CSV table of C-alpha atoms and ligand atoms in Angstrom, one decimal:
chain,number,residue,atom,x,y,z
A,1,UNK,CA,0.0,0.0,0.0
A,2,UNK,CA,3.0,2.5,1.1
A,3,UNK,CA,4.6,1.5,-2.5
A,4,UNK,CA,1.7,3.5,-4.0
A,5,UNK,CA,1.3,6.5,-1.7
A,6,UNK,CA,4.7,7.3,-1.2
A,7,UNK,CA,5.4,8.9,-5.0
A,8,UNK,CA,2.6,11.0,-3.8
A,9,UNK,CA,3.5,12.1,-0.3
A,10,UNK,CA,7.5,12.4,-1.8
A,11,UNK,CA,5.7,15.4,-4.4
A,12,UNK,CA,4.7,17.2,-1.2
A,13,UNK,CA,7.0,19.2,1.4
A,14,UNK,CA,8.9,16.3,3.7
A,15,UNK,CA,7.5,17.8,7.2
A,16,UNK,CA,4.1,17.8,5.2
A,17,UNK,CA,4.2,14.5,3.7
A,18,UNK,CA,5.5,13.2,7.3
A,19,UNK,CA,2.3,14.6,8.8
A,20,UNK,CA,-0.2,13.4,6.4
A,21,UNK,CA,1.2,9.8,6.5
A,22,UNK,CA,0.6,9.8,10.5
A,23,UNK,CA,-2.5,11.7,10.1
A,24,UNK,CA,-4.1,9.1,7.1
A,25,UNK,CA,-2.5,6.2,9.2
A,26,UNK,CA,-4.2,7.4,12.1
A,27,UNK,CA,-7.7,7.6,10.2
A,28,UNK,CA,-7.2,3.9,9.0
A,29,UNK,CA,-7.2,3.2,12.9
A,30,UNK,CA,-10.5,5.3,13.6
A,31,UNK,CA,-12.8,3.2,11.0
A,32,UNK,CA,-14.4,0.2,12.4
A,33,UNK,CA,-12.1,-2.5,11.4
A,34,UNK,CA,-9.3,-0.6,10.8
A,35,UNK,CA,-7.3,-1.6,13.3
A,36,UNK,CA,-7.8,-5.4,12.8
A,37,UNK,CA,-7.2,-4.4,9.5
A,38,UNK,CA,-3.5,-2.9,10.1
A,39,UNK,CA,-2.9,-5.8,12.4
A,40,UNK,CA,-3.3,-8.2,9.8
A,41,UNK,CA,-1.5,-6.4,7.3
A,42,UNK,CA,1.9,-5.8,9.8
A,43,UNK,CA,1.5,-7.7,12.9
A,44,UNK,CA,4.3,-10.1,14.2
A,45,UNK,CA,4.0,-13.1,16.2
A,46,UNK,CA,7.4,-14.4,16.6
A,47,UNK,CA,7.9,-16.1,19.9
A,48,UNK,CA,11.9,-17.0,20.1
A,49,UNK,CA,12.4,-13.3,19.1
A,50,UNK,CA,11.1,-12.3,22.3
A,51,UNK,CA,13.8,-10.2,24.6
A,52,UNK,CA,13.2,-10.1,28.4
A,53,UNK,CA,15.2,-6.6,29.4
A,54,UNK,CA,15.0,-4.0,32.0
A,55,UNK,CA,12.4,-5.7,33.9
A,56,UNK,CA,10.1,-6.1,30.5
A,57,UNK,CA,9.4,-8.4,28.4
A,58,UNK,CA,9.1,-7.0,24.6
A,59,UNK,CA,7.6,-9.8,22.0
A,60,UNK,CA,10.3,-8.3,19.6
A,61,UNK,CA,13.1,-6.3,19.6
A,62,UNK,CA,12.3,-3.7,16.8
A,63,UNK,CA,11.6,-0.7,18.2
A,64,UNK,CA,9.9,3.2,16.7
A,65,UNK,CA,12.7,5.6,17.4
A,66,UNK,CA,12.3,8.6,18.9
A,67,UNK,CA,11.2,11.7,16.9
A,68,UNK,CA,8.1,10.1,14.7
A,69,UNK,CA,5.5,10.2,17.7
A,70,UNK,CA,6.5,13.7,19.4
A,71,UNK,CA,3.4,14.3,20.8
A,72,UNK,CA,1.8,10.3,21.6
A,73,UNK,CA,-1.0,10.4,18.9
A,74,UNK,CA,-0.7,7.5,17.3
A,75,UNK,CA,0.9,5.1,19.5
A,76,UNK,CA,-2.3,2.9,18.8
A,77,UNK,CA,-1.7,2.6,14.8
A,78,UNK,CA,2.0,2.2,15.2
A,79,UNK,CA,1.2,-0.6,18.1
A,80,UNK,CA,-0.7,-2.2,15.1
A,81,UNK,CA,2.3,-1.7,12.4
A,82,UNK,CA,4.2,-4.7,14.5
A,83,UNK,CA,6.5,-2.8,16.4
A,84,UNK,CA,7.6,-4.6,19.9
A,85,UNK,CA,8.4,-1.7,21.8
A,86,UNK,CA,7.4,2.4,20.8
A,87,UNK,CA,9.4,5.2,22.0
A,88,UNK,CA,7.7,8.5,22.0
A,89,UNK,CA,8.9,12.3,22.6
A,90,UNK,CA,11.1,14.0,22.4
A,91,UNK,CA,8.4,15.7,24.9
A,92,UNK,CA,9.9,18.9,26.7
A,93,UNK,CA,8.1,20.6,29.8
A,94,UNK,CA,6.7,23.2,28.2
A,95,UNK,CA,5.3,23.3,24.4
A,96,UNK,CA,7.9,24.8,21.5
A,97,UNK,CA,7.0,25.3,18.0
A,98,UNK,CA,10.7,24.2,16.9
A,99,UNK,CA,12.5,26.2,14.7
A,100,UNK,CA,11.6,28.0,11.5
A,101,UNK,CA,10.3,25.7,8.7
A,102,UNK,CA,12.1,24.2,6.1
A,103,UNK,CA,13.3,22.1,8.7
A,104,UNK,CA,13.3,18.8,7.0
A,105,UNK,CA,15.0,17.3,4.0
A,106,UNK,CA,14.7,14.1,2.2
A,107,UNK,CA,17.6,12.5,0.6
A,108,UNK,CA,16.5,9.5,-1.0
A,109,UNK,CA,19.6,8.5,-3.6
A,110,UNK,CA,21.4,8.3,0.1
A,111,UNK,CA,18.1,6.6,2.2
A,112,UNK,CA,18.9,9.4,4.3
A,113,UNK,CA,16.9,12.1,6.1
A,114,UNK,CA,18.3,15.9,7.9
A,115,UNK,CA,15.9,17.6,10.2
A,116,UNK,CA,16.4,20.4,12.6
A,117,UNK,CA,13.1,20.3,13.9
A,118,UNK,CA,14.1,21.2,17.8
A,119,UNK,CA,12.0,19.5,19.7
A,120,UNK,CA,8.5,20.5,18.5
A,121,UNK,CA,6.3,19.5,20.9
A,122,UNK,CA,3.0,20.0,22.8
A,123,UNK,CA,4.6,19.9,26.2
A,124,UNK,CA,4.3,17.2,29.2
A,125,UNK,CA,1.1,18.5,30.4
A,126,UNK,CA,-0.4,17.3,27.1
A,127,UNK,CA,1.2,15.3,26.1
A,128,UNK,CA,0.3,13.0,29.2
A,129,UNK,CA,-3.3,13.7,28.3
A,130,UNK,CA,-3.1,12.7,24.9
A,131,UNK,CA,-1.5,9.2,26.6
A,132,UNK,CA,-4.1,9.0,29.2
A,133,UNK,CA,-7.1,9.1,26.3
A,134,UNK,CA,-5.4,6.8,24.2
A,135,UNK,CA,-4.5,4.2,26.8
A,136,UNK,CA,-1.6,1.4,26.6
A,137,UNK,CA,-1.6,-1.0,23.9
A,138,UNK,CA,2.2,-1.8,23.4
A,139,UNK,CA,5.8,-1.1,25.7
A,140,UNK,CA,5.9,2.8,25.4
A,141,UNK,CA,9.4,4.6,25.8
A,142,UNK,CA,9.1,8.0,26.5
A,143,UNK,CA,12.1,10.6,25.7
A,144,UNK,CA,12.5,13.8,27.7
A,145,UNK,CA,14.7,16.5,27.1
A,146,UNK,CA,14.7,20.3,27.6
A,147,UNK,CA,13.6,23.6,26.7
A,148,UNK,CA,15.3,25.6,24.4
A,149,UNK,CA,15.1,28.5,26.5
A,150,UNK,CA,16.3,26.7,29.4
A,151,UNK,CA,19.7,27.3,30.1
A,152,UNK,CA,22.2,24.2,30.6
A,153,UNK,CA,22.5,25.5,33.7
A,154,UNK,CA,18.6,24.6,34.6
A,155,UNK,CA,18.5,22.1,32.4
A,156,UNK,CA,18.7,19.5,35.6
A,157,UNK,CA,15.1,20.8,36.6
A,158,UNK,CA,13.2,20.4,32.9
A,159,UNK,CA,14.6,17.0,33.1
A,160,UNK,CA,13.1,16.3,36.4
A,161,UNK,CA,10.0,17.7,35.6
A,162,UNK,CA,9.0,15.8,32.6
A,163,UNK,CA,10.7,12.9,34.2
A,164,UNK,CA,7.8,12.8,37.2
A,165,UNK,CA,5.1,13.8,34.3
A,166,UNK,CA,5.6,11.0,32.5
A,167,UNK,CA,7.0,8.8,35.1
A,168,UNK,CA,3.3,7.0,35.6
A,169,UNK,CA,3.1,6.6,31.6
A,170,UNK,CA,6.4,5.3,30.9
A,171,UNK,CA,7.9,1.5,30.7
A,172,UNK,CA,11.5,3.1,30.2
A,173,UNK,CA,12.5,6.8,30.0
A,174,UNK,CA,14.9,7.9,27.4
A,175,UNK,CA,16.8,10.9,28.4
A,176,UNK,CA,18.0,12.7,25.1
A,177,UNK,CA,21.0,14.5,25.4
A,178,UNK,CA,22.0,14.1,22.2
A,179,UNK,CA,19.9,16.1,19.6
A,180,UNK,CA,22.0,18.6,18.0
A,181,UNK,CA,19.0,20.5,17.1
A,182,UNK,CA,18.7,22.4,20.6
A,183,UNK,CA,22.0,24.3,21.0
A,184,UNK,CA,24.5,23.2,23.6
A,185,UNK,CA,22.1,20.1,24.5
A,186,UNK,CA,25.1,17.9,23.7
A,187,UNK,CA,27.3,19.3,26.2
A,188,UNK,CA,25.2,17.9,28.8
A,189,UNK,CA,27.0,14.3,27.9
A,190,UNK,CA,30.0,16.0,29.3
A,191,UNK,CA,31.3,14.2,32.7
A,192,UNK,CA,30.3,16.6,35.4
A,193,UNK,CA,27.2,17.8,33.8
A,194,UNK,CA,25.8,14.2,32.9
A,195,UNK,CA,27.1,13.1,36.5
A,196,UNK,CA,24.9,15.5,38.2
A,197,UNK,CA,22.2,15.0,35.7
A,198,UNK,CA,22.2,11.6,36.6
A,199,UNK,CA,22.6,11.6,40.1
A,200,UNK,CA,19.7,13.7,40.7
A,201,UNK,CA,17.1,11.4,38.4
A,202,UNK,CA,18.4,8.2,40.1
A,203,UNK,CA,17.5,9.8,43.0
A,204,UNK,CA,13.7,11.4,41.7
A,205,UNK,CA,13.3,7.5,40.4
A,206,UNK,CA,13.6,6.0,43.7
A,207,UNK,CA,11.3,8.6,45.1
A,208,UNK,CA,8.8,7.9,42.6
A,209,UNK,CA,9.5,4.1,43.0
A,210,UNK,CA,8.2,4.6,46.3
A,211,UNK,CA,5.1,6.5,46.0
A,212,UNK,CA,4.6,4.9,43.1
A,213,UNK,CA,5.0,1.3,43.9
A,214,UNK,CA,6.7,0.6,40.2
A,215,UNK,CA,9.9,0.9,39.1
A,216,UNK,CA,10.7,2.5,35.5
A,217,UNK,CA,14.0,2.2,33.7
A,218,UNK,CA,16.3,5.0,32.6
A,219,UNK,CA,18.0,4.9,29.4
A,220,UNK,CA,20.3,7.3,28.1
A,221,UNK,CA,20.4,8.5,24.5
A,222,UNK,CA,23.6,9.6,23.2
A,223,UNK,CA,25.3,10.7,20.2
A,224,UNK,CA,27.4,9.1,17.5
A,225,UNK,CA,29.8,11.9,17.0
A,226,UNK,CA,31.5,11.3,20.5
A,227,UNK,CA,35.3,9.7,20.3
A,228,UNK,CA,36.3,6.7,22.3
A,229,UNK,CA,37.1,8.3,25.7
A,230,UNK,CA,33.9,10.1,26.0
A,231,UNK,CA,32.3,6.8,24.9
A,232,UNK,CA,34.1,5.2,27.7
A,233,UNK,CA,33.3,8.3,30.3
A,234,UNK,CA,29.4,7.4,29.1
A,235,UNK,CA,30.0,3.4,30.1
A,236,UNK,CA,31.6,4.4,33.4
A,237,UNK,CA,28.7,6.8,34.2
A,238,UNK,CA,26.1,4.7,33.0
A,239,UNK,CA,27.4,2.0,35.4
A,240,UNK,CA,28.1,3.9,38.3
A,241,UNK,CA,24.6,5.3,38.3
A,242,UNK,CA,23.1,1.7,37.8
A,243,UNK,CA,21.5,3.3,34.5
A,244,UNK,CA,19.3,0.5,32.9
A,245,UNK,CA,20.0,1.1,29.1
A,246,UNK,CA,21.8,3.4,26.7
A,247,UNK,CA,20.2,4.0,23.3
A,248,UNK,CA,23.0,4.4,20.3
A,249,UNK,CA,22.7,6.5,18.8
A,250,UNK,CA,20.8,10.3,18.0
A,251,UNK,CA,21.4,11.6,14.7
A,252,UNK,CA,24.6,13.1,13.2
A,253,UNK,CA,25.9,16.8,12.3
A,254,UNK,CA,28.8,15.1,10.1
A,255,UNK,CA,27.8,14.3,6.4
A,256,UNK,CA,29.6,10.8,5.9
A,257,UNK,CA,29.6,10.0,2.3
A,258,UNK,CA,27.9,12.9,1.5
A,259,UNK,CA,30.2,15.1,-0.8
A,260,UNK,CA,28.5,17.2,-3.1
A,261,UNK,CA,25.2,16.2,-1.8
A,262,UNK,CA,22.5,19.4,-2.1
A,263,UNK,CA,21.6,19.4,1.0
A,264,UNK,CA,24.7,18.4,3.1
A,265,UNK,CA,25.3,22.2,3.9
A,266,UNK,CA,21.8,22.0,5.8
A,267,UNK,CA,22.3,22.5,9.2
A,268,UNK,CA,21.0,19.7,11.7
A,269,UNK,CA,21.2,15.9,12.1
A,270,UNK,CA,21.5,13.0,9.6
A,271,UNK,CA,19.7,9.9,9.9
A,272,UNK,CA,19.6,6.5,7.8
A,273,UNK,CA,21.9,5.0,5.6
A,274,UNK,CA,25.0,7.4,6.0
A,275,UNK,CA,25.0,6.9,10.0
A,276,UNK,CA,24.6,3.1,10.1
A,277,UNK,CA,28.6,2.7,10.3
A,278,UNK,CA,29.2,5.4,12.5
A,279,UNK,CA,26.5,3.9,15.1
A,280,UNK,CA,27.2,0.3,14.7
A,281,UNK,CA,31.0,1.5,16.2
A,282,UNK,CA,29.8,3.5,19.0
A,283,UNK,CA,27.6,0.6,19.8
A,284,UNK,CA,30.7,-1.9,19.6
A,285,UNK,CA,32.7,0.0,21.6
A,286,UNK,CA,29.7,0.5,24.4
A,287,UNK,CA,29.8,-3.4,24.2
A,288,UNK,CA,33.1,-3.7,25.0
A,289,UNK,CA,33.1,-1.1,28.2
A,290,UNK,CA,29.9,-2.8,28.9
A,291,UNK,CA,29.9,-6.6,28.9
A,292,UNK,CA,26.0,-6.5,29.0
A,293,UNK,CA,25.9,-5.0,32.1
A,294,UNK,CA,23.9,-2.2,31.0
A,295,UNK,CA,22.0,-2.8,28.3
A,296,UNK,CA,21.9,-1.3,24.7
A,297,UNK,CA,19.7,0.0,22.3
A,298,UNK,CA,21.1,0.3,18.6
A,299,UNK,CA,19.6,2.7,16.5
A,300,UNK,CA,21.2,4.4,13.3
A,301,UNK,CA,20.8,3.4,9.5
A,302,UNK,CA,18.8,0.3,10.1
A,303,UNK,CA,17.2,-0.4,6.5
A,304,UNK,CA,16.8,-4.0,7.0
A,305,UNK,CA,17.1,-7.6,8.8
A,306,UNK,CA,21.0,-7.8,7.7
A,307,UNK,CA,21.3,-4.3,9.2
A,308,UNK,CA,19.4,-5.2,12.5
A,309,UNK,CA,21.5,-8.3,12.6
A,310,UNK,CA,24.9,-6.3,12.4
A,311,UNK,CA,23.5,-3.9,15.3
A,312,UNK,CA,22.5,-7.0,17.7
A,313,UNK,CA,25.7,-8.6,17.2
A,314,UNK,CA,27.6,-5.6,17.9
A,315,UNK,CA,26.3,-5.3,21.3
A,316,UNK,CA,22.8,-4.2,20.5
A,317,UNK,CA,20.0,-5.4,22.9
A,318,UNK,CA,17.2,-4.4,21.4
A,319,UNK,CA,16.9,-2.0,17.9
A,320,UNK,CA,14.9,1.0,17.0
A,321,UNK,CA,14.3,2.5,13.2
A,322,UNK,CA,13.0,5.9,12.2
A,323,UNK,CA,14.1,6.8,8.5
A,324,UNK,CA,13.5,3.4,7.0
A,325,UNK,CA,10.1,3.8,7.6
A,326,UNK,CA,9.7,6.9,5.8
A,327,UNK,CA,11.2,5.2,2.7
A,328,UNK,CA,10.2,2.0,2.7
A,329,UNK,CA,6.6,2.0,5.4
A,330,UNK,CA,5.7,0.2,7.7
A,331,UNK,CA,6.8,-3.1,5.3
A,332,UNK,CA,10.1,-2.8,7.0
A,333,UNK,CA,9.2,-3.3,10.0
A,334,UNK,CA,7.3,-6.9,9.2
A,335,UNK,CA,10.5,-7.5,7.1
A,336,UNK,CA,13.0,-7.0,10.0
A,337,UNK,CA,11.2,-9.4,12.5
A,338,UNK,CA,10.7,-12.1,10.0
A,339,UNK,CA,14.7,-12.0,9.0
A,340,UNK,CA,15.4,-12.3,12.5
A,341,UNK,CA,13.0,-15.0,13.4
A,342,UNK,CA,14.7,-16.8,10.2
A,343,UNK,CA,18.5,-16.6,11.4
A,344,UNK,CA,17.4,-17.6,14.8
A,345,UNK,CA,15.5,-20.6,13.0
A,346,UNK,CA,18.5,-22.0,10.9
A,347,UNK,CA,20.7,-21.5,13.7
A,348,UNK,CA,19.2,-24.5,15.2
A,349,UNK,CA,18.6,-22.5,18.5
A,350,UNK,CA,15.8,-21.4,20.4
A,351,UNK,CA,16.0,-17.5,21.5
A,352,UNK,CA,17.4,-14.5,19.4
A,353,UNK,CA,19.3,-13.9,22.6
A,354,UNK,CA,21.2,-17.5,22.6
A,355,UNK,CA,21.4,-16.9,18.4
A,356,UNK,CA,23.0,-13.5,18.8
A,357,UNK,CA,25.1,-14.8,21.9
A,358,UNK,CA,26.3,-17.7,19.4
A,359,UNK,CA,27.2,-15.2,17.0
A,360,UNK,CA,28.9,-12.5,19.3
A,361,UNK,CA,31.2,-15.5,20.8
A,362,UNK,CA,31.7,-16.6,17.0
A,363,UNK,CA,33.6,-13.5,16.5
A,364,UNK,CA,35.1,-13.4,19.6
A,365,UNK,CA,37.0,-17.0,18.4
A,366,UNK,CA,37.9,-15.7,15.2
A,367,UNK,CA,39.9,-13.1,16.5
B,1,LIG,C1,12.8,13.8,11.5
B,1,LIG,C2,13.5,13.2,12.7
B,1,LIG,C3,13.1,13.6,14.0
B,1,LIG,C4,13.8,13.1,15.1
B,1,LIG,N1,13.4,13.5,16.3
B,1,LIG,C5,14.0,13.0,17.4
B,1,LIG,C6,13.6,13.4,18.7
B,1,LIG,O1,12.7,14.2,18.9
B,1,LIG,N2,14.3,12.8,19.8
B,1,LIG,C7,15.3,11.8,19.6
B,1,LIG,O2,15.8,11.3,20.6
B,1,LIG,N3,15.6,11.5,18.4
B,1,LIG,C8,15.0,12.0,17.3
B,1,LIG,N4,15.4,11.6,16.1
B,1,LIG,C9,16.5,10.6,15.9
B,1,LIG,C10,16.0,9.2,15.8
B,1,LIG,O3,15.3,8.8,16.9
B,1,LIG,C11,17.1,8.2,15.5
B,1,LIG,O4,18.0,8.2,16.6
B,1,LIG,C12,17.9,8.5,14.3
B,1,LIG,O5,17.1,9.1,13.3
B,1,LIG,C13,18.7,7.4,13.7
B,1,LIG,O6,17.9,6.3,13.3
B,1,LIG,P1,17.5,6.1,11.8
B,1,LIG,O7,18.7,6.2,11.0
B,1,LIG,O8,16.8,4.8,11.8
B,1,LIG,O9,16.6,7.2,11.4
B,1,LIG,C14,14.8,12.1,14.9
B,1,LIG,C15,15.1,11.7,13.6
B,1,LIG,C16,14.5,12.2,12.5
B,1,LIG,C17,14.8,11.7,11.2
């Protein structure tokens, strides 16, 4: 169905094409029988790709990334499109319009997308309404970050507030510290800056975890443009602060293979294709500071099963893809489950996770 619509939606402006796809998608859910009808068209049922992590139990491990559902509208027709686990936000504490359109650029030759949307968003007080009326029908991820008028010095406090909005709503919260789109967000993965950070939401979880009476994960997202010793410094902080997972990685502000491209001179991140090398290395070398200790999110490029496959056996837990969908629909995702549920098949064992285990220890031999 996406094969037809998409020569159409690619004649319009990308941020407008974007919106009418999640607007016509969230129509389909809103006739009677739409949903079933989405469901049968996309849904999964793969039981040996099930991945028990951070306390939850996901029936697969391809994730929505971040950025596609700012605002949790249609967490109930991407629930439907197959996805085991959605991640929604990047919601702020108060609403911003995001800066000036154009804002988004499409550049298909390269499977690639560059936005500098900055965190447009309706704001946590609406954005937990707009949850609430829509109730829970898959493992919801919910990514916070700040302001752009807030200082880095506050920053600590926009955090914590949208951390105890959404804390009720949230299987896992993604802390996004990695957009380049808000100036000087990125400095916040800095050492004494991400310390404190940390430190004061590890504390505002266990004082939700006791009124509460649940316990949500903290995952961190970070950025593939950071070299080796900040990736390290990352590993070190995530496990001295017990973090649950890090999600690798956010988009990129270098151009990789992009010479000559028109849009490279665009200012803002690039997703797809171009970043899948640059993330599958900051997610190997996570791995190796981590040893599955904390666990890992890969996220960066992922077009299809083989790329998925590369990410897990890197040191990915669980992925998440964003730009594929936009060129290829919500096929992808149906197409990335089954190619997993195949290797794990011909492998002759039973889990992904004792598949992708084989595989990492494979390499591990080789070397
Ligand atoms: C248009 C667009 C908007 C995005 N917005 C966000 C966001 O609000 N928060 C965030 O953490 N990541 C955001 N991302 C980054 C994605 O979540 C993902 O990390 C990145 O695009 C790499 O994955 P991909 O190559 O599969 O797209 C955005 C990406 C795109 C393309």
């Amino acid at each position: 169905m996406y094969r037809f619509l998409r020569p159409l939606l690619f004649l319009l402006d990308a941020e407008q094409s974007h919106n009418l796809a999640l607007f016509a998608l969230r129509c389909v859910t809103l006739f009677p029988g739409g949903r079933s009808l989405l469901r049968a068209l996309y849904a999964n049922r793969t039981p040996a790709l099930t991945v028990e992590l951070m306390g939850l139990r996901f029936p697969n491990p391809v994730g929505l990334a971040a950025g596609l559902d700012k605002n949790a509208r249609y967490q109930k027709a991407m629930s439907d499109l197959g996805f085991g686990f959605l991640e929604l936000g990047t919601v702020t504490p108060l609403p911003q319009t995001g800066n000036p359109p154009k804002r988004l650029f499409r550049l298909p030759e390269s499977g690639a997308i560059i936005n500098r949307l900055g965190f447009n968003n309706i704001g946590a007080t609406a954005f937990v309404q707009n949850l609430r009326r829509q109730g829970k029908s898959s493992i919801i991820g919910i990514n916070i970050g700040k302001n752009k008028d807030t200082a880095n010095e506050q920053a600590i406090e926009d955090y914590l507030k949208t951390f105890s909005a959404v804390y009720a709503y949230a299987d896992y919260v993604a802390i996004n510290v990695s957009s380049p789109n808000t100036p000087g967000l990125r400095d916040l993965q800095d050492r004494r800056r991400l310390d404190e950070l940390l430190s004061r939401l590890k504390h505002e979880q266990v004082a939700l975890g006791k009124t509460r009476r649940v316990y949500v994960p903290i995952a961190i997202k970070i950025s593939p443009d950071l070299d080796d010793d900040h990736i390290t410094t990352i590993a070190e902080l995530a496990l001295s602060h017990r973090l649950d997972a890090v999600i690798a990685t956010n988009t990129t502000i270098s151009r990789p293979g992009l010479e000559g491209h028109p849009h490279t001179s665009e200012q803002g991140g690039l997703s797809g294709r171009p970043l899948k090398h640059l993330s599958t290395a900051v997610i190997k070398k996570l791995y190796s500071e981590l040893q599955g200790r904390v666990a890992i999110i890969g996220v960066g490029g992922i077009e299809n099963a083989e790329d998925a496959w590369e990410k897990l056996v890197a040191g990915a837990d669980l992925i998440q893809v964003y730009t594929a969908l936009i060129y290829q629909g919500p096929r992808v995702v149906q197409e990335i489950v089954s190619g997993l549920a195949s290797r794990v098949e011909t492998s002759g064992c039973t889990t992904l996770a004792e598949t992708v285990a084989k595989a990492r220890s494979g390499i591990h031999l080789m070397r």
